[in-house]
Every structure is written in C-alpha cells, then in structure tokens.
Coordinates of C-alpha atoms in Angstrom, one line a residue:
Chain D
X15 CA 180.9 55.4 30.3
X16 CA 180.8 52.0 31.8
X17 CA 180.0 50.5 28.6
X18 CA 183.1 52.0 27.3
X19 CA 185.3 50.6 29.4
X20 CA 183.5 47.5 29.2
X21 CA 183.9 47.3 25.5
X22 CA 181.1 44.6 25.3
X23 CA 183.1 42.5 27.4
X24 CA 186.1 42.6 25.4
X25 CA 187.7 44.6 27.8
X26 CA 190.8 42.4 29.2
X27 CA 191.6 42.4 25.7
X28 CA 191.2 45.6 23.9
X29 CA 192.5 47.4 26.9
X30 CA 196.0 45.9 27.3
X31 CA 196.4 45.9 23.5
X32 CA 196.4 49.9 23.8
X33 CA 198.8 49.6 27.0
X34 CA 201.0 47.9 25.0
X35 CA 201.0 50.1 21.7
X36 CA 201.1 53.5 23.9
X37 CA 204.2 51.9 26.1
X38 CA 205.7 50.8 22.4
X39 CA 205.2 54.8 21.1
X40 CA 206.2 56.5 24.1
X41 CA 209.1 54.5 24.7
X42 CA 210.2 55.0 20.9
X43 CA 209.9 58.9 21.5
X44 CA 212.4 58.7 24.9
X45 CA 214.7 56.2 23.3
X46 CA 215.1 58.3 20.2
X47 CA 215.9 61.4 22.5
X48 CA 218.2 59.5 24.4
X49 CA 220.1 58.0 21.5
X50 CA 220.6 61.9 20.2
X51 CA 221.9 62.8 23.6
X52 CA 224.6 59.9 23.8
X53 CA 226.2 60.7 20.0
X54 CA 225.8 64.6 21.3
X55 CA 227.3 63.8 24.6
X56 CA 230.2 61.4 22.3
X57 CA 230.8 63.4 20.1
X58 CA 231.6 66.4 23.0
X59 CA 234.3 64.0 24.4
X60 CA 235.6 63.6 20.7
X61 CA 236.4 67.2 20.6
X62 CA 238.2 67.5 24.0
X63 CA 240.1 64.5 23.3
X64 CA 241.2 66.1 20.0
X65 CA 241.9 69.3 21.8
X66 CA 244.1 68.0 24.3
X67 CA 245.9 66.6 21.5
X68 CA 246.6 69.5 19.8
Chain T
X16 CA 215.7 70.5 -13.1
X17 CA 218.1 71.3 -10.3
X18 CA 219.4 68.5 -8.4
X19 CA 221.3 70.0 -5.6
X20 CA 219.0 69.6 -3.2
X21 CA 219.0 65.7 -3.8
X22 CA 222.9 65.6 -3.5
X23 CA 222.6 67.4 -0.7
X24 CA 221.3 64.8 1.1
X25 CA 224.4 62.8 1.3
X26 CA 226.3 65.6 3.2
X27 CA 225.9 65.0 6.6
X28 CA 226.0 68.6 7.9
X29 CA 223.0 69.2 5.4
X30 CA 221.4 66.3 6.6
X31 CA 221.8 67.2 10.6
X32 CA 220.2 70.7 9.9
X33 CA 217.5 69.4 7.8
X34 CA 216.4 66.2 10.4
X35 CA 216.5 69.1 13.2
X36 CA 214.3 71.3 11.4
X37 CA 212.2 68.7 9.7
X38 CA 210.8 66.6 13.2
X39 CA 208.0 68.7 14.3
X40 CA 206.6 68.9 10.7
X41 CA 206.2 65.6 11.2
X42 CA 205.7 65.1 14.7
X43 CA 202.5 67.2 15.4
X44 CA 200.4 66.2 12.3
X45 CA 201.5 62.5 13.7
X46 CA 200.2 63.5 17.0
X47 CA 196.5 64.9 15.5
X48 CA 196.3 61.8 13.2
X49 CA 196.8 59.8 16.1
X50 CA 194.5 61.1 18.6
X51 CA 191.6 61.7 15.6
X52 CA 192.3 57.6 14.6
X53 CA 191.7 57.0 18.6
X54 CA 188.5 58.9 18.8
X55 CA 187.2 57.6 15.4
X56 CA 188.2 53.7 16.6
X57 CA 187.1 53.8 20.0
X58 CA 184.0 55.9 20.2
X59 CA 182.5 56.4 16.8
X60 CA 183.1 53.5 14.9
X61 CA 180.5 50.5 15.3
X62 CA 180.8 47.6 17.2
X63 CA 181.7 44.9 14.6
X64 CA 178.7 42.7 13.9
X65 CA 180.6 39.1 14.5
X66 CA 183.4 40.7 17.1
X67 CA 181.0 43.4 19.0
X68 CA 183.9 45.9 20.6
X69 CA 186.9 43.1 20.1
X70 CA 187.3 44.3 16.7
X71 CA 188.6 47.9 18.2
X72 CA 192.1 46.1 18.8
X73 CA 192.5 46.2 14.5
X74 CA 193.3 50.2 15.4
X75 CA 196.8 49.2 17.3
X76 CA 197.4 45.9 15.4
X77 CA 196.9 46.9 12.2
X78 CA 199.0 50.1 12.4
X79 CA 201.9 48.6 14.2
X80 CA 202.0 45.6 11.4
X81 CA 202.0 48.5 8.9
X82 CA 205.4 50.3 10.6
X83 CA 207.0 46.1 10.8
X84 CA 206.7 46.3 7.3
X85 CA 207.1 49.5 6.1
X86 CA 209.8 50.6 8.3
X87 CA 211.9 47.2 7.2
X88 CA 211.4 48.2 3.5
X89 CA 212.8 51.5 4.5
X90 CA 215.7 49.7 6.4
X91 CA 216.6 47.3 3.5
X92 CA 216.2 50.0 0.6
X93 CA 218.6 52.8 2.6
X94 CA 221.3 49.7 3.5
X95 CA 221.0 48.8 -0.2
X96 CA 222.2 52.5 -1.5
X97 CA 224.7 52.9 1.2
X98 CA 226.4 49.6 -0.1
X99 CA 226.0 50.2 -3.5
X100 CA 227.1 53.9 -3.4
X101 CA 228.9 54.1 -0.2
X102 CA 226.8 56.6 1.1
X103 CA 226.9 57.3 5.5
X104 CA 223.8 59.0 5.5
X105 CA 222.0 55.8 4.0
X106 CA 223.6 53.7 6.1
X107 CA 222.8 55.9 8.9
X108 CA 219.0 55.7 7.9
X109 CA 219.2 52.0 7.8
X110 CA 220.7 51.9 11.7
X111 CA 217.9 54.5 12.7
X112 CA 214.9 52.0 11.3
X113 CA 216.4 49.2 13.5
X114 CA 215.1 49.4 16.6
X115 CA 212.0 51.5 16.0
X116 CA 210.7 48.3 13.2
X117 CA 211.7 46.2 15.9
X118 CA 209.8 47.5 18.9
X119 CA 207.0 47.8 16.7
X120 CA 207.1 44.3 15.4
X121 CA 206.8 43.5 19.4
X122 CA 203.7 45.7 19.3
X123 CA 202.1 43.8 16.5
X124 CA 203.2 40.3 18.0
X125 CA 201.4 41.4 21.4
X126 CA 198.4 42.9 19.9
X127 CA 197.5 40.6 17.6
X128 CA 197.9 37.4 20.6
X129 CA 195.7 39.8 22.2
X130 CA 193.3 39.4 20.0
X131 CA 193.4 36.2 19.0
X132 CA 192.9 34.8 22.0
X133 CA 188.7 35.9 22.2
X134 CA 188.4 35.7 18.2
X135 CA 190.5 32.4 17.6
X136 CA 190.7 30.6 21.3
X137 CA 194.4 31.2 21.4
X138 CA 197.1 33.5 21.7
X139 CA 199.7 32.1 19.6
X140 CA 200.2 29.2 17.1
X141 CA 202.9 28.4 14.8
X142 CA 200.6 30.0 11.3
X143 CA 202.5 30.8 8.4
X144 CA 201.5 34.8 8.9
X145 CA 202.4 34.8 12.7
X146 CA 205.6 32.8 12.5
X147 CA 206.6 34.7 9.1
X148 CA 206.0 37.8 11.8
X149 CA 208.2 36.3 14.2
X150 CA 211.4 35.7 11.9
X151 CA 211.2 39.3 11.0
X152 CA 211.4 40.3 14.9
X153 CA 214.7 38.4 15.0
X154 CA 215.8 40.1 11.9
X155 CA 215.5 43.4 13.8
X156 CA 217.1 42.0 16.6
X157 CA 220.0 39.8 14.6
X158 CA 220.8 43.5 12.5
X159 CA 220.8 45.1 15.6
X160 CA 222.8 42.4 17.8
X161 CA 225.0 42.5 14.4
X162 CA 225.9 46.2 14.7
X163 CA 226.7 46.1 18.5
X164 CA 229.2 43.2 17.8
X165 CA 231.5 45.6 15.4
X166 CA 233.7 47.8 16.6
X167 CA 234.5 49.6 13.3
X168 CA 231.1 51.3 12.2
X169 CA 232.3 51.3 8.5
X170 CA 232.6 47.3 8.6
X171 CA 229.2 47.3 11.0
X172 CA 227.4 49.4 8.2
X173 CA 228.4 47.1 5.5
X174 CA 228.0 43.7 7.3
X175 CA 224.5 45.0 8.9
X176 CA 223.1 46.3 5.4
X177 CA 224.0 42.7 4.0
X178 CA 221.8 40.8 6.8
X179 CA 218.8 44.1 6.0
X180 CA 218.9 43.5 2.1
X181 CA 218.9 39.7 2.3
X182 CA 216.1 40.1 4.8
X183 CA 213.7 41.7 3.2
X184 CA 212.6 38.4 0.9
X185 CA 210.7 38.1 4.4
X186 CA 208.4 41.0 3.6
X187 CA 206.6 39.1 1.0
X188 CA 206.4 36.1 2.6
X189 CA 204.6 37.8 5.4
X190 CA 202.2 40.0 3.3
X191 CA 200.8 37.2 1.0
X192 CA 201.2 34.7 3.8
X193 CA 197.5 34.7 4.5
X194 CA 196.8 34.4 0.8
X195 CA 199.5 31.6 -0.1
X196 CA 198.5 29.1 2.9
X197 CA 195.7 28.2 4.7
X198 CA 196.2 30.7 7.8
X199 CA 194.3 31.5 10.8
X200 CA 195.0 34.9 10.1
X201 CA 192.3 37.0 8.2
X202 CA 192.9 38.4 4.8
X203 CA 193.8 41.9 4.1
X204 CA 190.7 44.2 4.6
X205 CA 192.7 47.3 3.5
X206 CA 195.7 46.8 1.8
X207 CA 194.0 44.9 -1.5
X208 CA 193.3 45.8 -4.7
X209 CA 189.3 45.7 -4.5
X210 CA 187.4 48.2 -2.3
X211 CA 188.3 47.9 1.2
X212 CA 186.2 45.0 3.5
X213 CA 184.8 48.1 6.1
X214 CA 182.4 50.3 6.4
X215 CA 183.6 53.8 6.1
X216 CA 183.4 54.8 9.8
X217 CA 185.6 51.9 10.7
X218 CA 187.4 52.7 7.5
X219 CA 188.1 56.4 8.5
X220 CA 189.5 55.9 12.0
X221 CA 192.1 53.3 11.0
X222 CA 193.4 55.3 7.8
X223 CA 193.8 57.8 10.7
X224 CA 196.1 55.5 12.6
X225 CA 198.1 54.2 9.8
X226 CA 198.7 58.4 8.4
X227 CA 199.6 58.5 11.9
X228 CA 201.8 55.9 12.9
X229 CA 203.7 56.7 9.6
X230 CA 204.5 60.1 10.2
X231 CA 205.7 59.1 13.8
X232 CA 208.0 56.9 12.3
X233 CA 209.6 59.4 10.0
X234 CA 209.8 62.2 13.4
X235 CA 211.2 59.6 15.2
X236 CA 213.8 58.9 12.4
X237 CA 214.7 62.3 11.9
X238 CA 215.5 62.3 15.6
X239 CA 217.4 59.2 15.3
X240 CA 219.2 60.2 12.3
X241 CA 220.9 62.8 13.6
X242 CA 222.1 60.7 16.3
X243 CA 223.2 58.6 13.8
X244 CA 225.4 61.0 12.0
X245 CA 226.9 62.7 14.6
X246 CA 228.3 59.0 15.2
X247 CA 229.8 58.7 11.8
X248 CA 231.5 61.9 11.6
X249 CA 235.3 62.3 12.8
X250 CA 236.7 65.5 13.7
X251 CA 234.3 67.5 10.9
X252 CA 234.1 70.9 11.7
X253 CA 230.3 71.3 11.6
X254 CA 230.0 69.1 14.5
X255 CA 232.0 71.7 17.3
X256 CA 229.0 74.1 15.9
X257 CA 226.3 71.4 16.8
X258 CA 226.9 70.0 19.4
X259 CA 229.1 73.2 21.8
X260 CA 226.0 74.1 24.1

C-alpha cells in the first residue's frame, strides 16, 4: 500500500495530475447541471413575463 | 430508408426529450469505463521500464488531450452546419462543447507540466506541441468570451461559429506538431497508423480511459444541450410542458 502511494517516487507528480483531472470531471458534471437549471429557471421567468402580458 | 428521425433532430422539442432520455445511456457506461481505466492504470499495468510509476500520469493526460481535440472538432463541425443551414440545434451543440473542450484543455495543459517536470526537467517550454495546445485554450476561451459579449444569441451563434470553424486549422497543427518539428513532446504511441508503442496491459487501461472520457463528454453535452435549447426558444409551447415543475 505504501508503495502505491509512493508510486516509485513519482508521487508529487502522478498524484496531483489525478487531483487535477478529477476536479476538471467533477466540476464539468456540476457546471453542466447548473447551466440546465439557469435556462430552466429563465425560461420559467419567460413565461410569467408573457403571462402578465397577456 | 426513412429519414425522419435525422430531421428530427433539428426540432428542438425532439431534441430536449431525446438529450433527457439519452444522458444516463451515456453517463453510466462512462462511469464503468472510467473506474476499469483507473484500476487497469494504476494497479495492474507495469511500471514503465525508463519512467518506473511516472508514466501512470499518460492515463489523465492522454485522455484529457483526446477530449481538447475531439470535443473542438465537434465544436467546429456543429457551428459549421448551423451556419451553413441555419440550424439552432447545431449551434446549440457548438455553445455546449465550449467550455467542457476548454476545461479539459486546462486538464491536459496541467497534466502534461506535471509530467514533464520529472521526465523532461521542466514544466513548461514554448514547444511547438505545447504552445500549439495553448492557442487552442484561448480559442475556447476567445469563443466563449465571444458569445458573452452578444446580446442577440442569433448574431452570437453566427459570429461564435465563425471564430470555431476558422479555428479548427489549429487541430492539425497540434496533432502532427510532434511529427513536423523537432518537439520535446513524444510521438503518438496510440493514435498512429502502425501497432500501438505499449504493451497490452498499459494498452488496455488507457483505451479504457479514452472510451471513457468520450462518453462523458457526450452525457455532459446532452445535459448541456438541453440548456442550450431551452435558451434559444421564444414563447414555444413545448417549453411551459418542460420546464412547469
């Protein structure tokens, strides 16, 4: 197990090239959500606006 | 042959119902890719026999300079048909790619300083294949800076696409980059016309990663997309169905 997170002394380099890519895909997945939620959430207000209006 | 479904795929209510359906089809077999790739890279594969361990970073590097690419190509090809047809689903494709090809360029960029620093003595230097990365990073972010400064999203679809279609002469430049001049970089162990440079259980794991990352990229689209079109649509109908919760 040590030798894993040693990774032959590679470790302060293999290990925050990982961080990086994981922060890069899980940022991409809440991002992506939160885009949806603002058109949804826009698009809502569209409607009321055009409601009122009518 | 029927073609229905194909024009289908301009309609944007179509489209909406088909993303939302479409994303865990994607998402999940990304997901076990991913986590097999993992495995495979950091456990079973060998240590490299000149880079010991160091070599393990090619299993975040290499797939994150695969989605650059790829999801640029994608970008520049859906811009292209919604300019040449007038289509808003392309050109809603095209806005989706945008920030997902950028943050991944990042993650390429980082990566590979990461490991160049033990394998080369330093983390950056201005190579034709690391620079040639570099302008396409501010090709995401000029697209995307483009877009924000444009009110009208009919003139910022047709102005961005432009910018994403003149772009992409970049993506051969940075492919053959390594081949044309005399790089640091390494050349392609993969992506080559001759048998892959790897031994098959290095091989496996990052095949893994790149099956992986792709489908992620087309979930996270079909998440985006819908965002995407819900922007582009005025006072449809279909949208007081989807969106009324």
């Amino acid at each position: 197990m040590r030798a894993f997170f040693d990774m032959g002394g590679y470790a302060a380099f293999v290990w925050p090239a990982y961080a990086v890519t994981l922060a890069v895909v899980l940022l991409n997945i809440f991002w992506a959500y939160r885009a949806l939620e603002r058109s949804r959430t826009e698009a809502r207000r569209r409607l009321q606006v055009q409601g009122e209006r009518r | 042959m029927n073609w229905s479904w194909f024009h289908r795929l301009a309609s944007p209510p179509h489209v909406y119902a088909l993303a939302a359906r479409l994303t865990p089809w994607f998402a999940w077999p990304a997901a076990v890719a991913i986590i097999a790739g993992l495995w495979g890279g950091l456990v079973l594969a060998p240590p490299d026999y000149q880079q010991g361990d160091g070599f393990r970073i090619i299993y975040v590097h290499a797939p994150s300079a695969w989605m650059s690419l790829m999801v640029y190509v994608t970008m520049a090809v859906s811009a292209a048909v919604g300019l040449v047809w007038r289509i808003k689903v392309a050109h809603a494709v095209a806005a989706s790619c945008a920030p997902i090809g950028a943050s991944f360029t990042f993650a390429a960029l980082v990566t590979g300083a990461l490991w160049g620093q033990p394998m080369w003595g330093t983390y950056w230097q201005w190579d034709p294949r690391l620079t040639s990365e570099l302008v396409l990073l501010f090709l995401y972010l000029g697209y995307m800076g483009l877009r924000a400064g444009i009110e009208d999203p009919q003139r910022a679809d047709r102005a961005s696409a432009v910018l994403a279609v003149v772009g992409v002469v970049n993506v051969p430049i940075i492919h053959y980059s390594v081949t044309w001049w005399n790089s640091l970089h390494q050349a392609p162990s993969v992506m080559r016309l001759a048998k892959p440079a790897m031994p098959l259980a290095m091989l496996l794991p990052l095949l893994l990663m790149l099956l992986g990352f792709t489908l992620f990229f087309v979930a996270l689209l079909l998440v985006r997309l819908r965002g995407e079109v819900l922007a582009r649509e005025r006072a449809a109908s279909w949208i007081r169905e989807v969106v009324s919760a």
